[in-house]
PDB file of C-alpha atoms in Angstrom:
ATOM      1  CA  UNK A   1      -7.965-112.831  74.106  1.00 77.00           C
ATOM      2  CA  UNK A   2      -4.381-114.066  73.735  1.00 84.00           C
ATOM      3  CA  UNK A   3      -5.286-116.193  70.714  1.00 87.00           C
ATOM      4  CA  UNK A   4      -7.115-113.301  69.061  1.00 84.00           C
ATOM      5  CA  UNK A   5      -4.176-110.990  69.687  1.00 87.00           C
ATOM      6  CA  UNK A   6      -1.680-113.478  68.242  1.00 90.00           C
ATOM      7  CA  UNK A   7      -3.702-114.406  65.142  1.00 90.00           C
ATOM      8  CA  UNK A   8      -4.587-110.824  64.228  1.00 88.00           C
ATOM      9  CA  UNK A   9      -1.017-109.681  64.791  1.00 90.00           C
ATOM     10  CA  UNK A  10       0.217-112.460  62.484  1.00 90.00           C
ATOM     11  CA  UNK A  11      -2.363-111.448  59.861  1.00 88.00           C
ATOM     12  CA  UNK A  12      -1.405-107.757  59.997  1.00 90.00           C
ATOM     13  CA  UNK A  13       2.320-108.541  59.896  1.00 89.00           C
ATOM     14  CA  UNK A  14       1.888-110.929  56.964  1.00 86.00           C
ATOM     15  CA  UNK A  15      -0.141-108.442  54.938  1.00 85.00           C
ATOM     16  CA  UNK A  16       2.359-105.642  55.531  1.00 86.00           C
ATOM     17  CA  UNK A  17       5.448-107.777  54.964  1.00 85.00           C
ATOM     18  CA  UNK A  18       4.696-108.930  51.396  1.00 81.00           C
ATOM     19  CA  UNK A  19       4.673-106.023  48.944  1.00 77.00           C
ATOM     20  CA  UNK A  20       2.615-107.825  46.291  1.00 77.00           C
ATOM     21  CA  UNK A  21      -0.136-108.495  48.818  1.00 77.00           C
ATOM     22  CA  UNK A  22       0.158-105.057  50.374  1.00 75.00           C
ATOM     23  CA  UNK A  23      -0.592-103.398  47.023  1.00 76.00           C
ATOM     24  CA  UNK A  24      -3.869-105.285  46.522  1.00 80.00           C
ATOM     25  CA  UNK A  25      -6.886-102.963  46.721  1.00 80.00           C
ATOM     26  CA  UNK A  26      -8.654-105.180  49.276  1.00 82.00           C
ATOM     27  CA  UNK A  27      -5.648-105.337  51.622  1.00 86.00           C
ATOM     28  CA  UNK A  28      -6.447-102.030  53.420  1.00 87.00           C
ATOM     29  CA  UNK A  29      -9.928-103.354  54.246  1.00 88.00           C
ATOM     30  CA  UNK A  30      -8.548-106.651  55.568  1.00 89.00           C
ATOM     31  CA  UNK A  31      -6.007-104.695  57.625  1.00 90.00           C
ATOM     32  CA  UNK A  32      -8.815-102.538  58.992  1.00 91.00           C
ATOM     33  CA  UNK A  33     -10.847-105.576  60.050  1.00 91.00           C
ATOM     34  CA  UNK A  34      -7.773-107.245  61.586  1.00 91.00           C
ATOM     35  CA  UNK A  35      -6.836-104.070  63.463  1.00 93.00           C
ATOM     36  CA  UNK A  36     -10.395-103.752  64.798  1.00 92.00           C
ATOM     37  CA  UNK A  37     -10.311-107.394  65.938  1.00 92.00           C
ATOM     38  CA  UNK A  38      -6.918-106.771  67.528  1.00 92.00           C
ATOM     39  CA  UNK A  39      -8.330-103.912  69.606  1.00 92.00           C
ATOM     40  CA  UNK A  40     -11.323-106.044  70.562  1.00 90.00           C
ATOM     41  CA  UNK A  41      -9.143-108.979  71.618  1.00 90.00           C
ATOM     42  CA  UNK A  42      -6.541-107.007  73.567  1.00 91.00           C
ATOM     43  CA  UNK A  43      -8.661-104.287  75.205  1.00 88.00           C
ATOM     44  CA  UNK A  44     -12.404-104.888  74.981  1.00 87.00           C
ATOM     45  CA  UNK A  45     -12.544-108.632  75.572  1.00 87.00           C
ATOM     46  CA  UNK A  46     -10.626-108.534  78.900  1.00 85.00           C
ATOM     47  CA  UNK A  47     -12.859-105.688  80.118  1.00 82.00           C
ATOM     48  CA  UNK A  48     -15.987-107.607  79.104  1.00 80.00           C
ATOM     49  CA  UNK A  49     -14.676-110.715  80.852  1.00 80.00           C
ATOM     50  CA  UNK A  50     -14.049-108.741  84.041  1.00 76.00           C
ATOM     51  CA  UNK A  51     -17.530-107.246  83.920  1.00 71.00           C
ATOM     52  CA  UNK A  52     -19.219-110.626  83.430  1.00 72.00           C
ATOM     53  CA  UNK A  53     -17.133-112.131  86.223  1.00 71.00           C
ATOM     54  CA  UNK A  54     -17.540-109.366  88.819  1.00 68.00           C
ATOM     55  CA  UNK A  55     -20.913-107.996  87.635  1.00 62.00           C
ATOM     56  CA  UNK A  56     -19.488-104.517  88.150  1.00 64.00           C
ATOM     57  CA  UNK A  57     -18.254-101.736  85.884  1.00 59.00           C
ATOM     58  CA  UNK A  58     -15.923 -98.928  86.806  1.00 63.00           C
ATOM     59  CA  UNK A  59     -17.554 -95.569  86.156  1.00 65.00           C
ATOM     60  CA  UNK A  60     -14.231 -94.134  84.999  1.00 68.00           C
ATOM     61  CA  UNK A  61     -14.150 -96.612  82.102  1.00 75.00           C
ATOM     62  CA  UNK A  62     -17.677 -95.791  80.975  1.00 78.00           C
ATOM     63  CA  UNK A  63     -16.445 -92.743  79.069  1.00 78.00           C
ATOM     64  CA  UNK A  64     -13.960 -94.817  77.099  1.00 83.00           C
ATOM     65  CA  UNK A  65     -15.343 -98.356  76.757  1.00 86.00           C
ATOM     66  CA  UNK A  66     -18.513 -97.519  74.720  1.00 87.00           C
ATOM     67  CA  UNK A  67     -16.445 -95.346  72.368  1.00 88.00           C
ATOM     68  CA  UNK A  68     -13.973 -98.153  71.654  1.00 90.00           C
ATOM     69  CA  UNK A  69     -16.687-100.815  71.478  1.00 90.00           C
ATOM     70  CA  UNK A  70     -18.981 -99.062  69.006  1.00 91.00           C
ATOM     71  CA  UNK A  71     -16.059 -97.585  67.052  1.00 92.00           C
ATOM     72  CA  UNK A  72     -14.530-101.040  66.532  1.00 93.00           C
ATOM     73  CA  UNK A  73     -17.923-102.554  65.727  1.00 91.00           C
ATOM     74  CA  UNK A  74     -18.844 -99.867  63.192  1.00 92.00           C
ATOM     75  CA  UNK A  75     -15.434 -99.736  61.506  1.00 93.00           C
ATOM     76  CA  UNK A  76     -15.206-103.531  61.250  1.00 93.00           C
ATOM     77  CA  UNK A  77     -18.640-103.977  59.672  1.00 93.00           C
ATOM     78  CA  UNK A  78     -18.178-101.032  57.296  1.00 93.00           C
ATOM     79  CA  UNK A  79     -14.811-102.439  56.203  1.00 92.00           C
ATOM     80  CA  UNK A  80     -16.379-105.842  55.518  1.00 92.00           C
ATOM     81  CA  UNK A  81     -19.143-104.153  53.538  1.00 93.00           C
ATOM     82  CA  UNK A  82     -16.602-102.352  51.364  1.00 91.00           C
ATOM     83  CA  UNK A  83     -14.705-105.598  50.712  1.00 90.00           C
ATOM     84  CA  UNK A  84     -17.958-107.160  49.517  1.00 92.00           C
ATOM     85  CA  UNK A  85     -18.797-104.157  47.330  1.00 91.00           C
ATOM     86  CA  UNK A  86     -15.304-104.224  45.842  1.00 88.00           C
ATOM     87  CA  UNK A  87     -15.492-107.911  44.945  1.00 88.00           C
ATOM     88  CA  UNK A  88     -18.953-107.492  43.454  1.00 89.00           C
ATOM     89  CA  UNK A  89     -17.867-104.570  41.277  1.00 88.00           C
ATOM     90  CA  UNK A  90     -14.724-106.373  40.115  1.00 84.00           C
ATOM     91  CA  UNK A  91     -16.782-109.419  39.204  1.00 85.00           C
ATOM     92  CA  UNK A  92     -19.409-107.448  37.271  1.00 85.00           C
ATOM     93  CA  UNK A  93     -17.236-104.865  35.507  1.00 82.00           C
ATOM     94  CA  UNK A  94     -13.601-105.660  36.104  1.00 77.00           C
ATOM     95  CA  UNK A  95     -11.863-103.019  33.963  1.00 77.00           C
ATOM     96  CA  UNK A  96     -13.860-100.073  35.330  1.00 79.00           C
ATOM     97  CA  UNK A  97     -13.567-101.353  38.897  1.00 77.00           C
ATOM     98  CA  UNK A  98      -9.780-101.606  38.667  1.00 75.00           C
ATOM     99  CA  UNK A  99      -9.604 -97.953  37.669  1.00 81.00           C
ATOM    100  CA  UNK A 100     -11.931 -96.818  40.462  1.00 81.00           C
ATOM    101  CA  UNK A 101     -10.796 -99.044  43.330  1.00 82.00           C
ATOM    102  CA  UNK A 102      -7.171 -98.034  43.684  1.00 84.00           C
ATOM    103  CA  UNK A 103      -5.067 -98.394  46.837  1.00 81.00           C
ATOM    104  CA  UNK A 104      -5.392 -94.650  47.528  1.00 86.00           C
ATOM    105  CA  UNK A 105      -9.155 -94.837  47.127  1.00 88.00           C
ATOM    106  CA  UNK A 106      -9.283 -97.853  49.468  1.00 87.00           C
ATOM    107  CA  UNK A 107      -7.246 -95.975  52.087  1.00 88.00           C
ATOM    108  CA  UNK A 108      -9.650 -93.039  51.860  1.00 92.00           C
ATOM    109  CA  UNK A 109     -12.648 -95.333  52.311  1.00 92.00           C
ATOM    110  CA  UNK A 110     -10.985 -96.984  55.328  1.00 92.00           C
ATOM    111  CA  UNK A 111     -10.417 -93.559  56.865  1.00 94.00           C
ATOM    112  CA  UNK A 112     -14.138 -92.827  56.456  1.00 94.00           C
ATOM    113  CA  UNK A 113     -15.044 -96.240  57.914  1.00 93.00           C
ATOM    114  CA  UNK A 114     -13.339 -95.200  61.164  1.00 94.00           C
ATOM    115  CA  UNK A 115     -14.293 -91.525  61.034  1.00 95.00           C
ATOM    116  CA  UNK A 116     -18.073 -91.939  60.628  1.00 93.00           C
ATOM    117  CA  UNK A 117     -18.639 -94.055  63.771  1.00 92.00           C
ATOM    118  CA  UNK A 118     -16.348 -91.751  65.752  1.00 92.00           C
ATOM    119  CA  UNK A 119     -18.269 -88.691  64.549  1.00 92.00           C
ATOM    120  CA  UNK A 120     -21.561 -90.142  65.806  1.00 91.00           C
ATOM    121  CA  UNK A 121     -19.980 -91.141  69.129  1.00 91.00           C
ATOM    122  CA  UNK A 122     -18.790 -87.608  69.869  1.00 90.00           C
ATOM    123  CA  UNK A 123     -22.276 -86.371  70.854  1.00 88.00           C
ATOM    124  CA  UNK A 124     -22.957 -88.988  73.576  1.00 88.00           C
ATOM    125  CA  UNK A 125     -19.324 -88.743  74.694  1.00 86.00           C
ATOM    126  CA  UNK A 126     -19.913 -85.131  75.732  1.00 86.00           C
ATOM    127  CA  UNK A 127     -23.559 -85.635  76.729  1.00 82.00           C
ATOM    128  CA  UNK A 128     -24.934 -83.624  73.817  1.00 87.00           C
ATOM    129  CA  UNK A 129     -27.166 -86.380  72.401  1.00 88.00           C
ATOM    130  CA  UNK A 130     -27.419 -89.319  74.753  1.00 86.00           C
ATOM    131  CA  UNK A 131     -24.845 -90.138  77.417  1.00 87.00           C
ATOM    132  CA  UNK A 132     -22.343 -92.834  78.350  1.00 85.00           C
ATOM    133  CA  UNK A 133     -22.950 -94.414  81.729  1.00 81.00           C
ATOM    134  CA  UNK A 134     -23.527 -97.688  83.593  1.00 80.00           C
ATOM    135  CA  UNK A 135     -26.761 -99.482  82.778  1.00 79.00           C
ATOM    136  CA  UNK A 136     -28.320-100.472  86.102  1.00 75.00           C
ATOM    137  CA  UNK A 137     -29.835-103.778  85.005  1.00 73.00           C
ATOM    138  CA  UNK A 138     -26.806-105.267  83.236  1.00 71.00           C
ATOM    139  CA  UNK A 139     -24.086-103.210  85.002  1.00 72.00           C
ATOM    140  CA  UNK A 140     -22.513-102.567  81.601  1.00 77.00           C
ATOM    141  CA  UNK A 141     -20.991 -99.389  80.227  1.00 81.00           C
ATOM    142  CA  UNK A 142     -23.059 -98.339  77.257  1.00 83.00           C
ATOM    143  CA  UNK A 143     -24.855 -95.445  75.573  1.00 86.00           C
ATOM    144  CA  UNK A 144     -27.968 -94.434  77.486  1.00 86.00           C
ATOM    145  CA  UNK A 145     -30.744 -91.921  76.752  1.00 87.00           C
ATOM    146  CA  UNK A 146     -30.108 -88.434  78.084  1.00 84.00           C
ATOM    147  CA  UNK A 147     -32.525 -86.431  80.217  1.00 84.00           C
ATOM    148  CA  UNK A 148     -34.614 -85.771  77.102  1.00 85.00           C
ATOM    149  CA  UNK A 149     -34.747 -89.457  76.137  1.00 86.00           C
ATOM    150  CA  UNK A 150     -32.406 -89.022  73.157  1.00 88.00           C
ATOM    151  CA  UNK A 151     -29.869 -91.640  72.127  1.00 88.00           C
ATOM    152  CA  UNK A 152     -27.929 -92.228  68.885  1.00 89.00           C
ATOM    153  CA  UNK A 153     -28.182 -96.011  69.202  1.00 86.00           C
ATOM    154  CA  UNK A 154     -30.912 -96.364  66.573  1.00 87.00           C
ATOM    155  CA  UNK A 155     -28.887 -94.306  64.117  1.00 88.00           C
ATOM    156  CA  UNK A 156     -25.816 -96.436  64.781  1.00 88.00           C
ATOM    157  CA  UNK A 157     -27.677 -99.734  64.484  1.00 88.00           C
ATOM    158  CA  UNK A 158     -29.282 -98.661  61.206  1.00 89.00           C
ATOM    159  CA  UNK A 159     -26.168 -97.220  59.555  1.00 89.00           C
ATOM    160  CA  UNK A 160     -23.492 -99.508  60.987  1.00 88.00           C
ATOM    161  CA  UNK A 161     -25.307-102.843  61.303  1.00 89.00           C
ATOM    162  CA  UNK A 162     -28.586-103.083  59.374  1.00 93.00           C
ATOM    163  CA  UNK A 163     -27.511-101.172  56.242  1.00 93.00           C
ATOM    164  CA  UNK A 164     -24.045-102.801  55.853  1.00 93.00           C
ATOM    165  CA  UNK A 165     -25.436-106.281  56.495  1.00 93.00           C
ATOM    166  CA  UNK A 166     -28.213-105.706  53.943  1.00 95.00           C
ATOM    167  CA  UNK A 167     -25.658-104.511  51.378  1.00 95.00           C
ATOM    168  CA  UNK A 168     -23.444-107.548  52.039  1.00 95.00           C
ATOM    169  CA  UNK A 169     -26.362-109.949  51.635  1.00 95.00           C
ATOM    170  CA  UNK A 170     -27.428-108.318  48.345  1.00 95.00           C
ATOM    171  CA  UNK A 171     -23.854-108.251  46.997  1.00 93.00           C
ATOM    172  CA  UNK A 172     -23.257-111.886  47.903  1.00 93.00           C
ATOM    173  CA  UNK A 173     -26.509-112.898  46.196  1.00 94.00           C
ATOM    174  CA  UNK A 174     -25.408-110.994  43.070  1.00 92.00           C
ATOM    175  CA  UNK A 175     -21.971-112.662  43.119  1.00 90.00           C
ATOM    176  CA  UNK A 176     -23.496-116.094  43.627  1.00 90.00           C
ATOM    177  CA  UNK A 177     -25.939-115.575  40.764  1.00 89.00           C
ATOM    178  CA  UNK A 178     -23.184-114.261  38.497  1.00 85.00           C
ATOM    179  CA  UNK A 179     -20.877-117.192  39.210  1.00 84.00           C
ATOM    180  CA  UNK A 180     -23.718-119.684  38.944  1.00 82.00           C
ATOM    181  CA  UNK A 181     -25.052-118.421  35.630  1.00 80.00           C
ATOM    182  CA  UNK A 182     -21.750-117.616  33.929  1.00 73.00           C
ATOM    183  CA  UNK A 183     -19.532-120.402  32.574  1.00 67.00           C
ATOM    184  CA  UNK A 184     -16.140-120.600  34.258  1.00 55.00           C
ATOM    185  CA  UNK A 185     -14.324-119.691  31.043  1.00 47.00           C
ATOM    186  CA  UNK A 186     -16.506-116.621  30.665  1.00 49.00           C
ATOM    187  CA  UNK A 187     -15.703-115.242  34.092  1.00 46.00           C
ATOM    188  CA  UNK A 188     -12.001-114.909  33.424  1.00 47.00           C
ATOM    189  CA  UNK A 189     -10.947-112.330  30.884  1.00 48.00           C
ATOM    190  CA  UNK A 190      -8.227-113.071  28.405  1.00 39.00           C
ATOM    191  CA  UNK A 191      -4.843-113.283  30.084  1.00 40.00           C
ATOM    192  CA  UNK A 192      -6.277-112.551  33.581  1.00 46.00           C
ATOM    193  CA  UNK A 193      -5.957-114.881  36.539  1.00 43.00           C
ATOM    194  CA  UNK A 194      -8.673-115.872  38.946  1.00 40.00           C
ATOM    195  CA  UNK A 195      -7.120-113.978  41.840  1.00 44.00           C
ATOM    196  CA  UNK A 196      -7.788-110.684  40.071  1.00 46.00           C
ATOM    197  CA  UNK A 197     -11.493-111.272  40.625  1.00 42.00           C
ATOM    198  CA  UNK A 198     -11.140-111.760  44.342  1.00 45.00           C
TER     199      UNK A 198
END
């Protein structure tokens, strides 16, 4: 927990300190992932450690812990997916991608990466579609089915885990094939440096 806090804080500080790095279009996504990891290391990991050690969960935390856990998970994976999409687009059509993927556009996408998981978590938070409570078998605070058997977990797993991971796998395969089949001199445009691709 301490190591995760220190390393992510160093990463965030370093990215914000240097203006040239801060203006890169992928920097907001890296900051988003680092911030999500920072929350996980400083808040969620100690709570998980306590639960595994004592085998008990405080009912008062069960309204907050699942929100933070799934919010951080969803935002982190969506941010990683957008980094992969950005790199793939820049590699395939660099000039068009540079016009589309601006810093403002990246900030908007990051906002949506955090907003979408939170929007889905609102319904179980207030008991409208699923509920947040202690699971008897594992004694963990999580999202449980409501009295009608409804839970948004399948929606969250599909949209915030399965879909982003599938997109990342496809994009990485495309990038690998592009780099493998294209000569090194052909990848770099005239007068452009390699760091512009990634």
